[in-house]
mmCIF file of C-alpha atoms and ligand atoms in Angstrom:
data_model
loop_
_atom_site.group_PDB
_atom_site.id
_atom_site.type_symbol
_atom_site.label_atom_id
_atom_site.label_comp_id
_atom_site.label_asym_id
_atom_site.label_seq_id
_atom_site.Cartn_x
_atom_site.Cartn_y
_atom_site.Cartn_z
ATOM 1 C CA MET F 2 17.141 11.572 14.977
ATOM 2 C CA ASP F 3 14.550 14.100 14.921
ATOM 3 C CA LEU F 4 10.881 12.934 15.654
ATOM 4 C CA LEU F 5 9.541 14.792 12.762
ATOM 5 C CA LEU F 6 12.030 13.297 10.507
ATOM 6 C CA LEU F 7 11.211 9.685 11.527
ATOM 7 C CA VAL F 8 7.606 10.508 10.813
ATOM 8 C CA LEU F 9 8.600 11.990 7.522
ATOM 9 C CA LEU F 10 10.584 8.918 6.768
ATOM 10 C CA GLY F 11 7.820 6.583 7.344
ATOM 11 C CA PHE F 12 5.439 8.504 4.968
ATOM 12 C CA TRP F 13 8.076 8.760 2.283
ATOM 13 C CA LEU F 14 9.081 5.182 2.385
ATOM 14 C CA MET F 15 5.637 3.874 2.284
ATOM 15 C CA LEU F 16 4.411 6.190 -0.814
ATOM 16 C CA PRO F 17 4.841 3.264 -3.132
ATOM 17 C CA SER F 18 2.463 1.194 -0.764
ATOM 18 C CA PHE F 19 -0.028 4.052 -0.659
ATOM 19 C CA LEU F 20 -0.181 5.158 -4.239
ATOM 20 C CA PRO F 21 -1.565 1.838 -5.790
ATOM 21 C CA ASN F 22 -4.753 1.925 -4.104
ATOM 22 C CA SER F 23 -5.639 5.397 -5.391
ATOM 23 C CA ALA F 24 -4.311 4.433 -8.770
ATOM 24 C CA ALA F 25 -6.463 1.236 -8.737
ATOM 25 C CA VAL F 26 -9.572 3.463 -8.641
ATOM 26 C CA VAL F 27 -8.334 5.527 -11.471
ATOM 27 C CA PHE F 28 -7.240 2.534 -13.709
ATOM 28 C CA GLY F 29 -9.661 0.111 -12.507
ATOM 29 C CA GLY F 30 -12.576 -1.467 -14.518
ATOM 30 C CA GLY F 31 -13.347 -4.172 -16.882
ATOM 31 C CA MET F 32 -12.402 -7.939 -16.179
ATOM 32 C CA PRO F 33 -12.410 -8.873 -12.707
ATOM 33 C CA VAL F 34 -9.237 -10.827 -11.100
ATOM 34 C CA ASP F 35 -11.315 -13.539 -10.146
ATOM 35 C CA LEU F 36 -13.111 -13.658 -13.511
ATOM 36 C CA GLY F 37 -16.374 -13.887 -11.967
ATOM 37 C CA ARG F 38 -15.799 -16.949 -10.026
ATOM 38 C CA SER F 39 -17.323 -18.021 -6.873
ATOM 39 C CA TRP F 40 -16.336 -20.448 -4.008
ATOM 40 C CA ASN F 41 -19.288 -21.878 -1.659
ATOM 41 C CA GLY F 42 -21.720 -19.426 -3.251
ATOM 42 C CA LYS F 43 -19.652 -16.471 -2.563
ATOM 43 C CA ARG F 44 -17.336 -14.429 -5.098
ATOM 44 C CA LEU F 45 -13.721 -14.993 -4.443
ATOM 45 C CA LEU F 46 -12.830 -11.312 -4.573
ATOM 46 C CA GLY F 47 -15.737 -9.534 -6.308
ATOM 47 C CA ASP F 48 -16.033 -7.034 -9.036
ATOM 48 C CA GLY F 49 -14.032 -4.331 -6.940
ATOM 49 C CA LYS F 50 -10.790 -6.055 -7.863
ATOM 50 C CA THR F 51 -9.988 -5.797 -11.557
ATOM 51 C CA TRP F 52 -6.936 -6.711 -13.734
ATOM 52 C CA ARG F 53 -6.743 -3.106 -14.857
ATOM 53 C CA GLY F 54 -6.769 -1.712 -11.314
ATOM 54 C CA LEU F 55 -4.176 -4.259 -10.074
ATOM 55 C CA ILE F 56 -1.807 -3.777 -13.001
ATOM 56 C CA GLY F 57 -2.235 -0.070 -13.187
ATOM 57 C CA GLY F 58 -1.904 0.305 -9.583
ATOM 58 C CA ILE F 59 1.045 -1.717 -9.188
ATOM 59 C CA CYS F 60 2.797 0.254 -12.152
ATOM 60 C CA ALA F 61 1.940 3.435 -10.505
ATOM 61 C CA GLY F 62 3.524 2.395 -7.201
ATOM 62 C CA ILE F 63 6.688 1.121 -8.774
ATOM 63 C CA SER F 64 7.088 4.323 -10.767
ATOM 64 C CA LEU F 65 6.589 6.598 -7.826
ATOM 65 C CA GLY F 66 9.183 4.501 -6.027
ATOM 66 C CA ILE F 67 11.642 5.030 -8.907
ATOM 67 C CA LEU F 68 11.074 8.469 -9.020
ATOM 68 C CA GLU F 69 11.778 8.791 -5.336
ATOM 69 C CA LEU F 70 14.935 6.923 -5.861
ATOM 70 C CA TYR F 71 15.749 9.504 -8.717
ATOM 71 C CA ILE F 72 15.142 12.321 -6.332
ATOM 72 C CA ALA F 73 17.113 10.739 -3.576
ATOM 73 C CA PHE F 74 20.315 9.832 -5.725
ATOM 74 C CA PRO F 75 22.054 13.074 -5.939
ATOM 75 C CA PHE F 76 21.866 13.740 -2.168
ATOM 76 C CA ASP F 77 22.291 10.285 -0.944
ATOM 77 C CA ASP F 78 23.605 7.426 -3.184
ATOM 78 C CA ILE F 79 24.308 5.073 -0.498
ATOM 79 C CA ASP F 80 21.110 4.833 1.404
ATOM 80 C CA PHE F 81 18.701 6.617 -1.247
ATOM 81 C CA PHE F 82 16.772 8.616 1.704
ATOM 82 C CA GLY F 83 15.965 5.295 3.593
ATOM 83 C CA PHE F 84 15.253 2.793 0.639
ATOM 84 C CA GLY F 85 18.731 1.316 0.937
ATOM 85 C CA GLU F 86 21.613 0.634 -1.553
ATOM 86 C CA PHE F 87 21.031 -0.060 -5.239
ATOM 87 C CA PRO F 88 19.737 -2.474 -6.601
ATOM 88 C CA SER F 89 17.868 -3.757 -3.504
ATOM 89 C CA ASN F 90 15.977 -0.464 -2.988
ATOM 90 C CA MET F 91 14.431 -1.311 -6.479
ATOM 91 C CA GLY F 92 13.234 -4.599 -4.828
ATOM 92 C CA VAL F 93 12.031 -2.897 -1.845
ATOM 93 C CA VAL F 94 9.868 -0.549 -4.029
ATOM 94 C CA VAL F 95 8.379 -3.500 -5.989
ATOM 95 C CA ALA F 96 7.698 -5.393 -2.727
ATOM 96 C CA LEU F 97 6.030 -2.365 -1.328
ATOM 97 C CA ALA F 98 3.784 -1.838 -4.445
ATOM 98 C CA VAL F 99 2.993 -5.473 -5.175
ATOM 99 C CA GLY F 100 2.302 -6.409 -1.557
ATOM 100 C CA SER F 101 0.031 -3.368 -1.405
ATOM 101 C CA LEU F 102 -2.497 -4.771 -3.674
ATOM 102 C CA LEU F 103 -1.956 -8.324 -2.828
ATOM 103 C CA GLY F 104 -2.762 -7.315 0.773
ATOM 104 C CA ASP F 105 -5.964 -5.370 -0.610
ATOM 105 C CA MET F 106 -7.030 -8.512 -2.468
ATOM 106 C CA ALA F 107 -6.604 -10.610 0.651
ATOM 107 C CA GLY F 108 -8.727 -8.074 2.314
ATOM 108 C CA SER F 109 -11.608 -8.558 -0.089
ATOM 109 C CA PHE F 110 -11.005 -12.408 -0.192
ATOM 110 C CA VAL F 111 -11.817 -12.123 3.690
ATOM 111 C CA LYS F 112 -14.833 -9.702 3.315
ATOM 112 C CA ARG F 113 -16.434 -11.877 0.874
ATOM 113 C CA ARG F 114 -16.041 -14.944 3.076
ATOM 114 C CA LEU F 115 -17.488 -12.752 5.893
ATOM 115 C CA ASP F 116 -20.566 -11.857 3.521
ATOM 116 C CA ILE F 117 -19.676 -8.183 3.468
ATOM 117 C CA GLY F 118 -20.495 -6.932 -0.077
ATOM 118 C CA ARG F 119 -18.366 -5.429 -2.610
ATOM 119 C CA GLY F 120 -17.551 -1.639 -1.389
ATOM 120 C CA ASP F 121 -19.289 -2.090 2.001
ATOM 121 C CA LYS F 122 -17.587 -0.823 4.958
ATOM 122 C CA ALA F 123 -15.129 -3.172 6.859
ATOM 123 C CA PRO F 124 -13.496 -0.715 9.312
ATOM 124 C CA ILE F 125 -9.694 -1.478 10.144
ATOM 125 C CA MET F 126 -9.649 -4.024 7.296
ATOM 126 C CA ASP F 127 -10.328 -1.377 4.542
ATOM 127 C CA GLN F 128 -7.560 0.872 5.965
ATOM 128 C CA TYR F 129 -4.888 -1.797 6.984
ATOM 129 C CA THR F 130 -4.924 -4.827 4.522
ATOM 130 C CA PHE F 131 -2.833 -2.983 2.068
ATOM 131 C CA LEU F 132 -0.410 -1.864 4.454
ATOM 132 C CA LEU F 133 -0.069 -5.557 5.787
ATOM 133 C CA GLY F 134 0.357 -6.852 2.468
ATOM 134 C CA SER F 135 3.241 -4.636 1.902
ATOM 135 C CA PHE F 136 4.950 -5.184 5.060
ATOM 136 C CA VAL F 137 4.628 -8.964 4.813
ATOM 137 C CA LEU F 138 6.272 -9.007 1.253
ATOM 138 C CA VAL F 139 9.070 -6.503 2.411
ATOM 139 C CA LEU F 140 9.628 -8.595 5.515
ATOM 140 C CA LEU F 141 10.004 -11.866 3.470
ATOM 141 C CA ALA F 142 12.011 -10.272 0.530
ATOM 142 C CA TYR F 143 14.237 -7.936 2.613
ATOM 143 C CA PRO F 144 13.757 -8.716 6.238
ATOM 144 C CA GLY F 145 17.032 -6.926 7.294
ATOM 145 C CA TRP F 146 15.938 -3.675 5.617
ATOM 146 C CA PHE F 147 12.662 -3.881 7.218
ATOM 147 C CA ILE F 148 13.950 -4.321 10.683
ATOM 148 C CA ASP F 149 16.671 -1.650 10.234
ATOM 149 C CA THR F 150 14.169 0.669 9.100
ATOM 150 C CA PHE F 151 11.225 0.115 10.968
ATOM 151 C CA TRP F 152 12.399 -1.242 14.229
ATOM 152 C CA ASN F 153 16.039 -0.726 15.178
ATOM 153 C CA ASP F 154 17.334 2.918 16.395
ATOM 154 C CA TYR F 155 13.906 4.323 16.831
ATOM 155 C CA GLY F 156 12.670 2.905 13.472
ATOM 156 C CA TRP F 157 9.579 1.899 15.572
ATOM 157 C CA ILE F 158 8.667 5.400 15.710
ATOM 158 C CA SER F 159 8.353 5.538 11.851
ATOM 159 C CA LEU F 160 6.417 2.322 11.895
ATOM 160 C CA LEU F 161 4.096 3.902 14.566
ATOM 161 C CA ALA F 162 3.745 6.955 12.536
ATOM 162 C CA VAL F 163 2.700 4.800 9.549
ATOM 163 C CA LEU F 164 0.151 3.063 11.431
ATOM 164 C CA VAL F 165 -1.340 6.491 12.646
ATOM 165 C CA ILE F 166 -1.198 8.367 9.142
ATOM 166 C CA THR F 167 -2.717 5.401 7.051
ATOM 167 C CA PRO F 168 -6.200 5.329 8.167
ATOM 168 C CA ILE F 169 -6.320 9.069 8.174
ATOM 169 C CA LEU F 170 -4.939 9.332 4.660
ATOM 170 C CA HIS F 171 -6.990 6.567 3.530
ATOM 171 C CA ARG F 172 -10.139 8.316 4.750
ATOM 172 C CA GLY F 173 -8.864 11.659 3.323
ATOM 173 C CA VAL F 174 -8.164 10.487 0.012
ATOM 174 C CA ASN F 175 -11.147 8.353 -0.318
ATOM 175 C CA ILE F 176 -13.569 11.393 0.481
ATOM 176 C CA ILE F 177 -11.574 13.310 -2.220
ATOM 177 C CA GLY F 178 -12.082 10.491 -4.741
ATOM 178 C CA TYR F 179 -15.758 10.408 -3.895
ATOM 179 C CA LYS F 180 -16.265 14.082 -4.280
ATOM 180 C CA MET F 181 -14.338 13.819 -7.728
ATOM 181 C CA GLY F 182 -17.022 11.253 -8.553
ATOM 182 C CA LEU F 183 -14.197 8.518 -8.990
ATOM 183 C CA LYS F 184 -15.452 6.656 -5.829
ATOM 184 C CA LYS F 185 -19.092 5.420 -5.142
ATOM 185 C CA VAL F 186 -18.719 5.678 -1.555
ATOM 186 C CA PRO F 187 -16.599 8.187 0.605
ATOM 187 C CA TRP F 188 -14.850 5.008 2.452
HETATM 188 N N1 CTP Q 309 -10.037 -1.245 -7.987
HETATM 189 C C1 CTP Q 309 -9.767 -2.108 -9.006
HETATM 190 N N2 CTP Q 309 -9.031 -3.134 -8.937
HETATM 191 C C2 CTP Q 309 -8.152 -3.302 -7.806
HETATM 192 C C3 CTP Q 309 -8.375 -2.547 -6.629
HETATM 193 C C4 CTP Q 309 -9.370 -1.458 -6.795
HETATM 194 O O1 CTP Q 309 -10.190 -1.818 -10.089
HETATM 195 N N3 CTP Q 309 -7.167 -4.221 -7.655
HETATM 196 C C5 CTP Q 309 -11.022 -0.237 -7.896
HETATM 197 C C6 CTP Q 309 -12.324 -0.793 -8.198
HETATM 198 O O2 CTP Q 309 -13.185 0.001 -9.021
HETATM 199 C C7 CTP Q 309 -12.878 -0.558 -6.626
HETATM 200 C C8 CTP Q 309 -12.086 0.950 -6.126
HETATM 201 O O3 CTP Q 309 -10.911 0.660 -6.897
HETATM 202 O O4 CTP Q 309 -14.323 -0.443 -6.548
HETATM 203 C C9 CTP Q 309 -11.838 0.919 -4.867
HETATM 204 O O5 CTP Q 309 -11.230 -0.037 -4.151
HETATM 205 P P1 CTP Q 309 -11.562 -0.718 -2.828
HETATM 206 O O6 CTP Q 309 -12.209 0.230 -1.899
HETATM 207 O O7 CTP Q 309 -10.312 -1.446 -2.612
HETATM 208 O O8 CTP Q 309 -12.702 -1.651 -3.502
HETATM 209 P P2 CTP Q 309 -14.135 -2.012 -3.015
HETATM 210 O O9 CTP Q 309 -14.971 -1.715 -4.229
HETATM 211 O O10 CTP Q 309 -14.340 -1.418 -1.664
HETATM 212 O O11 CTP Q 309 -14.263 -3.672 -2.921
HETATM 213 P P3 CTP Q 309 -14.064 -4.472 -1.687
HETATM 214 O O12 CTP Q 309 -15.315 -4.548 -0.891
HETATM 215 O O13 CTP Q 309 -13.665 -5.795 -2.396
HETATM 216 O O14 CTP Q 309 -12.842 -4.101 -0.820
HETATM 217 MG MG1 MG Q 310 -13.630 -0.151 -0.500
#
């Protein structure tokens, strides 16, 4: 397969993981997921992780994934442009979206333990924890799909592309969010 196609495939397949982060900024606010609780004097997750952001973000990611399956169906009703056969492709979409914000919360949990304040910069972690969450959840739920897609037969090129695209996209989208007044900081 063409190099460009492998890069595009990685991006296409990870959209249900990418969108929840931005959607959480739009939907977020209100009651924090940790309900304000602390552990050893430090917040569990902090005020940056809210129920509205979590649920809105997951719903947005799943909706986008379902839209992608709809787009793919008329052209490829076997593999759905890489998501795999129905109905497991729905499961993959859910795992990507849910894993994304679970990973993001795990990142905040670690940041709070390290005394990094809500919204303060944590390079690498800020850009990659959500991706790691998606990968871990998909690997647990659909290991065969993950290995076939992101490792076997040059699939690792798609994986590499995702690893390179993610921090660039994350930074770009956050700058846009900051300029639009949706985010307090451009990272
Ligand atoms: N957000 C939310 N709920 C989530 C995730 C994000 O409401 N589950 C919203 C919050 O308004 C948050 C913003 O999206 O401030 C940006 O998300 P993120 O950068 O992940 O949070 P931070 O504020 O940087 O907090 P942390 O330091 O814990 O990562
Ligand atoms: Mg942040």
